[in-house]
Tab-separated table of C-alpha atoms in Angstrom:
chain	number	residue	atom	x	y	z
A	121	MET	CA	2.288	14.217	-9.672
A	122	THR	CA	5.392	12.900	-7.954
A	123	LEU	CA	4.138	13.373	-4.380
A	124	ILE	CA	1.249	11.070	-3.538
A	125	LYS	CA	-0.496	11.560	-0.205
A	126	SER	CA	-2.837	8.717	0.682
A	127	ILE	CA	-4.273	6.969	3.714
A	128	SER	CA	-1.400	4.454	3.532
A	129	GLY	CA	1.293	7.128	3.860
A	130	ILE	CA	3.219	9.568	1.705
A	131	ARG	CA	5.208	8.553	-1.364
A	132	GLY	CA	7.231	10.624	-3.795
A	133	THR	CA	10.412	11.240	-5.735
A	134	ILE	CA	13.516	12.643	-4.092
A	135	GLY	CA	14.511	16.230	-4.937
A	136	GLY	CA	12.527	19.038	-6.510
A	137	ALA	CA	10.012	21.440	-5.004
A	138	VAL	CA	8.315	21.198	-1.604
A	139	ASP	CA	4.810	19.678	-1.700
A	140	GLU	CA	5.452	18.384	-5.221
A	141	ASN	CA	8.141	15.825	-4.399
A	142	LEU	CA	9.315	13.952	-1.304
A	143	THR	CA	11.656	16.675	-0.042
A	144	PRO	CA	13.192	16.793	3.463
A	145	ILE	CA	10.513	19.324	4.449
A	146	ASP	CA	7.721	16.952	3.329
A	147	ALA	CA	9.329	14.036	5.199
A	148	VAL	CA	9.553	16.085	8.403
A	149	LYS	CA	6.006	17.423	8.063
A	150	PHE	CA	4.400	13.989	7.658
A	151	ALA	CA	6.567	12.370	10.325
A	152	ALA	CA	5.452	15.164	12.672
A	153	ALA	CA	1.807	14.630	11.730
A	154	TYR	CA	2.141	10.888	12.384
A	155	GLY	CA	3.891	11.460	15.719
A	156	THR	CA	1.175	13.928	16.726
A	157	TRP	CA	-1.486	11.338	15.847
A	158	ILE	CA	0.361	8.731	17.934
A	159	LYS	CA	0.255	11.052	20.952
A	160	GLN	CA	-3.462	11.714	20.417
A	161	GLN	CA	-4.294	8.008	20.728
A	162	ARG	CA	-3.785	7.970	24.472
A	163	ARG	CA	-2.060	10.066	27.097
A	164	LYS	CA	0.998	8.394	28.636
A	165	ASP	CA	4.478	9.236	29.866
A	166	ASN	CA	6.499	7.423	27.222
A	167	TYR	CA	5.788	6.966	23.524
A	168	ARG	CA	7.780	4.602	21.355
A	169	VAL	CA	7.906	4.160	17.552
A	170	VAL	CA	9.897	1.571	15.571
A	171	VAL	CA	11.600	2.848	12.394
A	172	GLY	CA	13.305	0.788	9.680
A	173	ARG	CA	14.182	1.192	6.003
A	174	ASP	CA	14.989	-0.650	2.831
A	175	ALA	CA	18.386	-0.091	1.158
A	176	ARG	CA	17.440	2.611	-1.327
A	177	ILE	CA	19.946	5.439	-1.683
A	178	SER	CA	17.811	8.112	-0.013
A	179	GLY	CA	16.874	5.859	2.909
A	180	GLU	CA	19.452	6.975	5.452
A	181	MET	CA	18.683	10.665	4.832
A	182	ILE	CA	14.917	10.191	5.104
A	183	GLN	CA	15.248	7.937	8.146
A	184	ASN	CA	17.374	10.472	10.032
A	185	LEU	CA	14.871	13.246	9.255
A	186	VAL	CA	11.941	11.070	10.393
A	187	MET	CA	13.595	9.788	13.578
A	188	HIS	CA	14.771	13.200	14.760
A	189	THR	CA	11.352	14.690	14.047
A	190	LEU	CA	9.828	12.059	16.347
A	191	VAL	CA	12.507	12.835	18.954
A	192	GLY	CA	11.436	16.485	18.725
A	193	LEU	CA	7.906	15.386	19.618
A	194	GLY	CA	9.169	13.604	22.738
A	195	ILE	CA	8.814	10.151	21.178
A	196	HIS	CA	11.466	7.462	21.762
A	197	VAL	CA	12.607	5.738	18.574
A	198	VAL	CA	13.776	2.147	18.086
A	199	ASP	CA	16.087	2.343	15.051
A	200	LEU	CA	16.187	-0.956	13.134
A	201	GLY	CA	18.356	0.532	10.381
A	202	LEU	CA	18.340	-1.667	7.270
A	203	SER	CA	15.273	-3.860	7.654
A	204	THR	CA	12.233	-5.209	5.818
A	205	THR	CA	8.607	-4.156	5.935
A	206	PRO	CA	7.466	-7.395	7.647
A	207	THR	CA	10.379	-7.180	10.103
A	208	VAL	CA	9.261	-3.713	11.234
A	209	GLU	CA	5.691	-5.023	11.470
A	210	ILE	CA	6.639	-7.823	13.862
A	211	ALA	CA	9.001	-5.540	15.813
A	212	VAL	CA	6.247	-3.069	16.785
A	213	PRO	CA	4.323	-5.438	19.124
A	214	MET	CA	7.546	-7.122	20.295
A	215	GLU	CA	8.816	-3.686	21.388
A	216	HIS	CA	5.417	-2.780	22.923
A	217	ALA	CA	5.639	0.273	20.669
A	218	ASP	CA	2.854	2.702	19.785
A	219	GLY	CA	3.499	2.427	16.054
A	220	GLY	CA	6.064	2.023	13.315
A	221	ILE	CA	7.329	3.701	10.174
A	222	ILE	CA	8.939	1.902	7.241
A	223	LEU	CA	10.939	4.022	4.809
A	224	THR	CA	10.405	2.296	1.482
A	225	ALA	CA	8.750	2.909	-1.849
A	226	SER	CA	8.331	-0.853	-2.247
A	227	HIS	CA	8.659	-1.827	-5.944
A	228	ASN	CA	9.078	1.755	-7.224
A	229	PRO	CA	12.410	2.724	-8.875
A	230	LYS	CA	15.333	4.161	-6.897
A	231	GLN	CA	14.321	7.845	-7.178
A	232	TRP	CA	11.210	7.125	-5.077
A	233	ASN	CA	10.845	6.767	-1.334
A	234	ALA	CA	7.916	6.712	1.087
A	235	LEU	CA	6.774	6.727	4.692
A	236	LYS	CA	4.608	3.661	5.353
A	237	LEU	CA	2.752	4.007	8.642
A	238	LEU	CA	1.834	1.301	11.180
A	239	ASN	CA	-0.403	1.208	14.261
A	240	ALA	CA	0.419	-0.343	17.642
A	241	LYS	CA	-0.376	-3.828	16.293
A	242	GLY	CA	2.236	-3.442	13.569
A	243	GLU	CA	-0.491	-3.234	10.918
A	244	PHE	CA	-1.135	-0.580	8.289
A	245	LEU	CA	-3.471	2.242	9.263
A	246	ASN	CA	-7.083	2.185	8.123
A	247	GLY	CA	-8.655	4.938	6.019
A	248	GLU	CA	-9.989	6.926	8.946
A	249	GLU	CA	-6.620	6.947	10.742
A	250	GLY	CA	-4.754	7.891	7.576
A	251	GLU	CA	-7.200	10.734	6.925
A	252	LYS	CA	-6.577	12.144	10.412
A	253	ILE	CA	-2.828	12.238	9.777
A	254	LEU	CA	-3.301	13.985	6.426
A	255	ASN	CA	-5.516	16.564	8.148
A	256	ILE	CA	-2.934	17.150	10.889
A	257	ALA	CA	-0.271	17.715	8.218
A	258	ASP	CA	-2.482	20.073	6.201
A	259	SER	CA	-3.368	22.183	9.255
A	260	ASN	CA	0.169	22.179	10.755
A	261	ALA	CA	-1.442	21.105	14.056
A	262	MET	CA	1.813	19.825	15.546
A	263	GLU	CA	3.296	20.875	18.864
A	264	PHE	CA	6.860	19.895	19.696
A	265	SER	CA	8.374	19.023	23.063
A	266	GLU	CA	10.505	21.225	25.267
A	267	VAL	CA	14.196	20.505	25.700
A	268	ASP	CA	13.885	18.349	28.826
A	269	ASP	CA	11.204	16.181	27.214
A	270	LEU	CA	12.879	15.189	23.954
A	271	GLY	CA	12.829	11.539	22.915
A	272	LYS	CA	15.835	9.249	22.531
A	273	ILE	CA	16.984	6.916	19.743
A	274	THR	CA	17.927	3.317	20.547
A	275	VAL	CA	19.607	1.227	17.837
A	276	ASN	CA	18.554	-2.429	17.571
A	277	ASP	CA	19.946	-4.368	14.621
A	278	ALA	CA	18.845	-7.827	15.857
A	279	TYR	CA	15.347	-7.843	14.407
A	280	ILE	CA	16.006	-9.620	11.099
A	281	ASP	CA	17.385	-12.527	13.161
A	282	LEU	CA	14.422	-12.279	15.562
A	283	HIS	CA	12.046	-12.257	12.591
A	284	ILE	CA	13.653	-15.455	11.259
A	285	ASP	CA	13.319	-17.003	14.739
A	286	GLU	CA	9.579	-16.232	14.650
A	287	VAL	CA	9.208	-17.797	11.178
A	288	LEU	CA	11.004	-20.989	12.254
A	289	LYS	CA	8.692	-21.313	15.284
A	290	LEU	CA	5.599	-21.591	13.065
A	291	PRO	CA	4.176	-25.139	13.432
A	292	LEU	CA	3.604	-25.562	9.679
A	293	VAL	CA	7.236	-24.801	8.782
A	294	ASN	CA	8.647	-28.308	8.271
A	295	LYS	CA	12.320	-27.625	8.915
A	296	LYS	CA	13.198	-31.321	9.086
A	297	ALA	CA	11.772	-32.088	5.628
A	298	ILE	CA	13.363	-28.946	4.141
A	299	GLU	CA	16.803	-29.863	5.506
A	300	ALA	CA	16.472	-33.425	4.167
A	301	ALA	CA	15.636	-32.142	0.682
A	302	ASN	CA	19.063	-30.459	0.233
A	303	PHE	CA	17.668	-27.598	-1.813
A	304	LYS	CA	19.876	-25.182	-3.731
A	305	VAL	CA	18.178	-21.831	-4.419
A	306	VAL	CA	19.274	-18.668	-6.264
A	307	VAL	CA	18.190	-15.450	-4.500
A	308	ASP	CA	17.784	-12.131	-6.334
A	309	GLY	CA	17.735	-9.538	-3.528
A	310	VAL	CA	17.605	-6.552	-5.963
A	311	ASN	CA	20.499	-5.025	-3.931
A	312	SER	CA	18.182	-4.259	-1.025
A	313	THR	CA	17.403	-5.809	2.343
A	314	GLY	CA	16.004	-9.048	0.901
A	315	GLY	CA	19.626	-9.788	0.066
A	316	ILE	CA	20.294	-9.855	3.816
A	317	ALA	CA	17.143	-11.542	5.134
A	318	ILE	CA	16.337	-14.267	2.579
A	319	PRO	CA	19.809	-15.943	2.453
A	320	LEU	CA	19.951	-15.904	6.278
A	321	LEU	CA	16.539	-17.615	6.431
A	322	LEU	CA	17.570	-20.213	3.839
A	323	GLU	CA	20.774	-21.049	5.736
A	324	ARG	CA	18.773	-21.510	8.953
A	325	LEU	CA	16.508	-23.937	7.040
A	326	GLY	CA	19.428	-25.971	5.686
A	327	VAL	CA	19.066	-24.621	2.144
A	328	GLU	CA	22.105	-23.605	0.063
A	329	PRO	CA	21.611	-19.997	-1.130
A	330	VAL	CA	23.280	-18.691	-4.266
A	331	LYS	CA	23.346	-14.900	-3.962
A	332	LEU	CA	22.511	-12.672	-6.921
A	333	TYR	CA	22.300	-8.905	-6.324
A	334	CYS	CA	22.302	-9.364	-2.548
A	335	ASP	CA	24.556	-6.391	-1.708
A	336	PRO	CA	22.266	-3.784	-0.043
A	337	THR	CA	23.589	-0.710	-1.888
A	338	GLY	CA	20.192	0.543	-3.100
A	339	HIS	CA	21.488	0.578	-6.682
A	340	PHE	CA	18.808	-1.671	-8.136
A	341	PRO	CA	20.313	-3.810	-10.947
A	342	HIS	CA	16.983	-3.979	-12.771
A	343	ASN	CA	13.452	-2.630	-12.405
A	344	PRO	CA	12.658	-3.685	-8.816
A	345	GLU	CA	9.137	-4.948	-9.552
A	346	PRO	CA	9.498	-8.778	-9.540
A	347	LEU	CA	8.075	-9.435	-13.023
A	348	LYS	CA	9.360	-11.849	-15.708
A	349	GLU	CA	10.630	-9.122	-18.051
A	350	HIS	CA	13.018	-7.854	-15.338
A	351	LEU	CA	14.483	-11.221	-14.306
A	352	GLY	CA	16.655	-12.470	-17.185
A	353	ASP	CA	19.762	-12.661	-14.981
A	354	LEU	CA	17.930	-14.762	-12.397
A	355	ALA	CA	16.734	-17.183	-15.102
A	356	LYS	CA	20.300	-17.629	-16.384
A	357	ALA	CA	21.675	-18.119	-12.866
A	358	VAL	CA	19.065	-20.764	-11.934
A	359	VAL	CA	19.908	-22.833	-15.034
A	360	LYS	CA	23.686	-22.313	-14.754
A	361	GLU	CA	23.742	-23.255	-11.052
A	362	ARG	CA	21.391	-26.206	-11.631
A	363	ALA	CA	19.384	-24.822	-8.746
A	364	ASP	CA	16.062	-26.244	-7.577
A	365	PHE	CA	14.461	-22.842	-8.104
A	366	GLY	CA	14.937	-19.086	-7.839
A	367	ILE	CA	13.548	-16.513	-5.401
A	368	VAL	CA	13.067	-12.810	-6.073
A	369	VAL	CA	11.695	-10.200	-3.686
A	370	ASP	CA	10.989	-6.494	-3.999
A	371	PRO	CA	13.165	-3.922	-2.135
A	372	ASP	CA	11.182	-4.054	1.146
A	373	VAL	CA	10.610	-7.840	1.060
A	374	ASP	CA	6.820	-7.999	1.275
A	375	ARG	CA	6.417	-9.362	-2.274
A	376	LEU	CA	7.696	-12.772	-3.308
A	377	ALA	CA	8.009	-14.536	-6.667
A	378	PHE	CA	9.551	-17.863	-7.650
A	379	MET	CA	11.271	-19.155	-10.781
A	380	ASP	CA	11.239	-22.858	-11.609
A	381	GLU	CA	14.289	-25.046	-12.265
A	382	THR	CA	14.140	-24.355	-16.026
A	383	GLY	CA	14.288	-20.565	-15.616
A	384	GLU	CA	10.544	-20.066	-16.198
A	385	MET	CA	8.470	-17.924	-13.841
A	386	PHE	CA	6.252	-19.812	-11.403
A	387	GLY	CA	3.998	-16.763	-11.667
A	388	GLU	CA	3.788	-14.192	-8.859
A	389	GLU	CA	0.028	-14.803	-8.739
A	390	TYR	CA	0.754	-18.441	-7.860
A	391	THR	CA	2.963	-17.647	-4.849
A	392	LEU	CA	-0.185	-17.236	-2.739
A	393	VAL	CA	-1.930	-20.143	-4.486
A	394	ALA	CA	0.893	-22.564	-3.571
A	395	CYS	CA	1.288	-21.319	0.008
A	396	ALA	CA	-2.497	-21.461	0.498
A	397	ASP	CA	-2.598	-25.004	-0.906
A	398	TYR	CA	-0.069	-26.048	1.742
A	399	VAL	CA	-1.731	-24.225	4.654
A	400	LEU	CA	-5.239	-25.400	3.693
A	401	SER	CA	-4.033	-29.008	3.472
A	402	LYS	CA	-2.972	-28.782	7.142
A	403	THR	CA	-5.547	-26.327	8.521
A	404	PRO	CA	-8.716	-26.190	6.368
A	405	GLY	CA	-10.474	-22.826	6.295
A	406	ASN	CA	-11.250	-19.756	4.234
A	407	THR	CA	-9.087	-17.431	2.137
A	408	VAL	CA	-9.099	-13.831	0.920
A	409	SER	CA	-7.184	-11.994	-1.790
A	410	ASN	CA	-7.835	-8.743	-3.590
A	411	MET	CA	-9.969	-8.201	-6.688
A	412	SER	CA	-6.929	-8.039	-8.980
A	413	SER	CA	-5.756	-11.531	-8.003
A	414	THR	CA	-6.085	-14.837	-9.829
A	415	ARG	CA	-9.178	-17.067	-9.720
A	416	ALA	CA	-6.834	-19.983	-8.998
A	417	LEU	CA	-6.907	-19.163	-5.260
A	418	ARG	CA	-10.685	-19.574	-5.287
A	419	ASP	CA	-10.305	-22.951	-7.033
A	420	VAL	CA	-7.681	-24.246	-4.572
A	421	THR	CA	-9.686	-22.990	-1.570
A	422	GLU	CA	-12.854	-24.733	-2.753
A	423	LYS	CA	-10.863	-27.928	-3.419
A	424	HIS	CA	-9.999	-27.960	0.296
A	425	GLY	CA	-13.614	-27.235	1.309
A	426	GLY	CA	-13.149	-23.566	2.146
A	427	THR	CA	-14.727	-20.321	0.954
A	428	TYR	CA	-12.952	-17.584	-0.977
A	429	GLU	CA	-13.828	-13.883	-1.035
A	430	ALA	CA	-12.192	-10.888	-2.766
A	431	SER	CA	-11.506	-7.514	-1.136
A	432	ALA	CA	-10.705	-4.091	-2.540
A	433	VAL	CA	-7.044	-3.652	-3.506
A	434	GLY	CA	-4.722	-2.571	-0.693
A	435	GLU	CA	-3.235	-4.528	2.178
A	436	VAL	CA	-5.428	-2.870	4.812
A	437	ASN	CA	-8.550	-3.916	2.858
A	438	VAL	CA	-7.324	-7.502	2.528
A	439	VAL	CA	-6.516	-7.675	6.250
A	440	THR	CA	-9.908	-6.237	7.253
A	441	LEU	CA	-11.759	-8.892	5.234
A	442	MET	CA	-9.394	-11.625	6.457
A	443	LYS	CA	-10.255	-10.785	10.067
A	444	LYS	CA	-13.963	-10.588	9.300
A	445	ASN	CA	-13.946	-14.011	7.575
A	446	ASN	CA	-11.519	-15.568	10.073
A	447	VAL	CA	-9.316	-16.865	7.255
A	448	VAL	CA	-6.304	-19.161	7.636
A	449	ILE	CA	-4.258	-17.501	4.871
A	450	GLY	CA	-4.704	-14.600	2.477
A	451	GLY	CA	-2.821	-11.921	0.637
A	452	GLU	CA	-2.423	-10.271	-2.700
A	453	GLY	CA	-1.747	-11.709	-6.136
A	454	ASN	CA	1.404	-9.614	-6.460
A	455	GLY	CA	3.254	-12.202	-4.362
A	456	GLY	CA	2.102	-10.927	-0.969
A	457	ILE	CA	1.541	-13.685	1.631
A	458	ILE	CA	-0.420	-12.800	4.777
A	459	TYR	CA	-0.417	-15.634	7.310
A	460	PRO	CA	-2.336	-14.704	10.496
A	461	ASP	CA	-0.541	-17.327	12.621
A	462	SER	CA	2.530	-15.108	12.124
A	463	HIS	CA	1.116	-11.566	11.714
A	464	TYR	CA	-1.313	-9.567	9.592
A	465	GLY	CA	1.160	-8.256	7.031
A	466	ARG	CA	2.601	-9.373	3.699
A	467	ASP	CA	5.751	-11.320	4.489
A	468	ALA	CA	8.145	-12.863	1.948
A	469	LEU	CA	10.066	-14.702	4.700
A	470	VAL	CA	6.922	-16.535	5.819
A	471	GLY	CA	6.100	-17.238	2.158
A	472	VAL	CA	9.533	-18.759	1.481
A	473	ALA	CA	9.283	-21.036	4.537
A	474	LEU	CA	5.761	-22.255	3.649
A	475	PHE	CA	6.695	-22.810	-0.018
A	476	LEU	CA	9.807	-24.806	0.923
A	477	SER	CA	7.717	-26.920	3.324
A	478	LEU	CA	5.228	-27.685	0.542
A	479	LEU	CA	7.944	-28.523	-1.966
A	480	ALA	CA	9.844	-30.735	0.502
A	481	GLU	CA	6.733	-32.686	1.479
A	482	LYS	CA	5.509	-33.154	-2.099
A	483	GLU	CA	8.986	-34.196	-3.332
A	484	MET	CA	8.385	-32.700	-6.760
A	485	THR	CA	10.022	-30.074	-8.974
A	486	VAL	CA	8.771	-26.500	-8.985
A	487	SER	CA	7.644	-26.847	-12.619
A	488	ALA	CA	5.620	-29.967	-11.740
A	489	LEU	CA	4.078	-28.161	-8.770
A	490	ARG	CA	3.028	-25.271	-11.013
A	491	ALA	CA	1.500	-27.702	-13.529
A	492	SER	CA	-0.662	-29.163	-10.738
A	493	TYR	CA	-2.624	-25.887	-10.334
A	494	PRO	CA	-5.451	-24.463	-12.471
A	495	ASN	CA	-4.005	-22.540	-15.391
A	496	TYR	CA	-4.925	-18.889	-15.718
A	497	PHE	CA	-2.956	-16.141	-17.422
A	498	MET	CA	-2.865	-12.493	-16.432
A	499	SER	CA	-1.982	-9.283	-18.177
A	500	LYS	CA	-0.997	-6.286	-16.045
A	501	LYS	CA	-0.836	-3.023	-17.956
A	502	LYS	CA	-1.147	0.660	-17.154
A	503	ILE	CA	-1.938	4.060	-18.634
A	504	GLN	CA	0.079	7.062	-17.438
A	505	LEU	CA	-2.156	9.812	-16.079
A	506	THR	CA	-1.972	13.303	-17.524
A	507	PRO	CA	-2.980	16.454	-15.576
A	508	GLY	CA	-6.695	17.129	-15.775
A	509	LEU	CA	-7.652	13.579	-16.783
A	510	ASP	CA	-11.017	12.688	-15.192
A	511	VAL	CA	-10.301	9.121	-14.072
A	512	ASP	CA	-13.516	8.804	-12.053
A	513	GLY	CA	-15.521	9.937	-15.093
A	514	ILE	CA	-13.770	7.371	-17.304
A	515	LEU	CA	-14.558	4.567	-14.840
A	516	LYS	CA	-18.201	5.695	-14.587
A	517	THR	CA	-18.498	5.552	-18.382
A	518	MET	CA	-16.982	2.050	-18.391
A	519	GLU	CA	-19.445	0.995	-15.701
A	520	ALA	CA	-22.349	2.256	-17.815
A	521	ASN	CA	-20.991	0.640	-20.987
A	522	TYR	CA	-20.789	-2.784	-19.311
A	523	SER	CA	-23.832	-2.600	-17.031
A	524	HIS	CA	-25.162	-5.804	-18.653
A	525	GLU	CA	-22.154	-7.795	-17.301
A	526	LYS	CA	-21.343	-8.861	-13.725
A	527	LEU	CA	-19.798	-5.726	-12.172
A	528	THR	CA	-17.999	-4.997	-8.889
A	529	THR	CA	-17.361	-1.344	-8.058
A	530	ILE	CA	-15.930	-1.367	-4.517
A	531	ASP	CA	-12.540	-0.512	-6.021
A	532	GLY	CA	-12.604	0.924	-9.532
A	533	VAL	CA	-14.544	-1.274	-11.943
A	534	LYS	CA	-14.175	-5.046	-12.224
A	535	ILE	CA	-16.047	-6.775	-15.054
A	536	ASP	CA	-16.453	-10.543	-14.795
A	537	PHE	CA	-17.008	-12.357	-18.088
A	538	ALA	CA	-17.700	-16.107	-18.342
A	539	ASP	CA	-14.069	-17.220	-18.689
A	540	SER	CA	-12.167	-13.975	-18.071
A	541	TRP	CA	-12.222	-10.683	-16.187
A	542	VAL	CA	-10.855	-7.149	-16.337
A	543	HIS	CA	-10.179	-4.809	-13.411
A	544	LEU	CA	-9.720	-1.069	-14.011
A	545	ARG	CA	-8.596	1.129	-11.140
A	546	LYS	CA	-6.628	4.232	-10.232
A	547	SER	CA	-3.367	3.311	-8.493
A	548	ASN	CA	-2.827	4.384	-4.866
A	549	THR	CA	0.945	4.465	-5.313
A	550	GLU	CA	1.639	5.803	-8.832
A	551	PRO	CA	-0.014	8.341	-11.187
A	552	ILE	CA	-1.488	5.619	-13.417
A	553	ILE	CA	-4.653	3.693	-14.261
A	554	ARG	CA	-4.052	-0.031	-13.813
A	555	ILE	CA	-5.625	-2.493	-16.259
A	556	TYR	CA	-5.496	-6.089	-15.001
A	557	THR	CA	-7.021	-8.976	-16.954
A	558	GLU	CA	-7.152	-12.751	-16.584
A	559	ALA	CA	-8.075	-15.331	-19.216
A	560	PRO	CA	-7.433	-18.990	-20.199
A	561	THR	CA	-4.428	-18.027	-22.395
A	562	GLN	CA	-1.801	-15.292	-22.278
A	563	GLU	CA	-2.804	-14.098	-25.747
A	564	ALA	CA	-6.437	-13.748	-24.661
A	565	ALA	CA	-5.430	-11.853	-21.477
A	566	ASP	CA	-3.183	-9.458	-23.435
A	567	THR	CA	-5.814	-8.927	-26.133
A	568	LEU	CA	-8.465	-8.152	-23.499
A	569	ALA	CA	-6.153	-5.633	-21.783
A	570	ASP	CA	-5.288	-3.936	-25.086
A	571	ARG	CA	-8.983	-3.718	-25.957
A	572	PHE	CA	-9.787	-1.908	-22.720
A	573	ILE	CA	-6.779	0.407	-23.028
A	574	ALA	CA	-8.085	1.414	-26.481
A	575	GLU	CA	-11.584	1.970	-25.046
A	576	ILE	CA	-10.225	4.136	-22.209
A	577	LYS	CA	-8.170	6.211	-24.655
A	578	THR	CA	-11.238	6.731	-26.825
A	579	ILE	CA	-13.323	7.872	-23.839
A	580	ALA	CA	-10.539	10.193	-22.642
A	581	ASN	CA	-9.629	11.469	-26.140
A	582	LEU	CA	-6.002	10.435	-25.560
């Protein structure tokens, strides 16, 4: 199960057999299906798609395959080269393009890569659109252009700078206060494109960046998911440099986590909580996050007089509910900030700028800021799937077993207890069942997660 086809794109490991891994043939096939879908949206003379990638080792190979496939369909390509997911997202409407493709497997290890697909607004495709592309790929319903009608590739490497320009134009980014604060910040760019974009943004804001793993080689120095257990080097560097705090992003720079001045994690769940606190203090309104995110966002939203609602997991689901509820800020508890005044996509650059504005205005340490928020603790665990495991059956049994509790089943099974919750769901990006819990203490959250893992294993006879 190393090739995962879903409505959000295609993700897999490099090498191996066709249709079982992300081989060159699979990359070409799904790029062709996407390009065909683009051309089906409306008839016109010129089609244009923006393509960018993170720094992972297979990126250049996959990008060349994807771009030249689009050229073969008569589609012009804007090649951003090394970029970030949010940078590609903002580039699509700025280029008046028909869509965009980001080559990144996000937080997955280096052997993975993926095609993430965007519409003409620079937003991820919805379920219906993704299904159409999968159907086109399955039926080989692609027709390529004749020699005189091939597309062309235009290289544009200015978009990280243009993205930073857009962030600095946001009215709530208090550049003056940030410059006056003389911050010193350690940046862990996990040897991907965050190592380019985040230090450039900090310098433009008058912040001194200390670079750690900011060489975009694609050789990740640690597991690229920005969790505490992977960030020992960042903790040491923050303390050694006497920095105000640390920043870590994932390889495609749509997830953001902070570390306080003592080398302790701020908590990736609290990235959105802090940014929302700042935005809501200036522009009161509503918020949205997904069902696997902390209750602290609800608490902060209600403190500012707004309403909070949870969506199914997945950026497209969060964005859909954000638009419906006309929210001022939203995102995902994995450190994904979605700020509609910028664009409807998770954006670590926007998150950094909002967080710095909050910190500069409050004139307090990062540890003191964290202590000012409601204290919840999460446990995020997983069970590896084995062939033939009936995940849907397991979740149905869990639903029946806990029918006397408050249940939400729009995305797996979420069980809300009085002072804690557990969310069980099949991952869209890895062959695993995710078990997320939240409770008043870390021990209670871990114990709750372990209890449900044991129950799942009993049901599945694992």
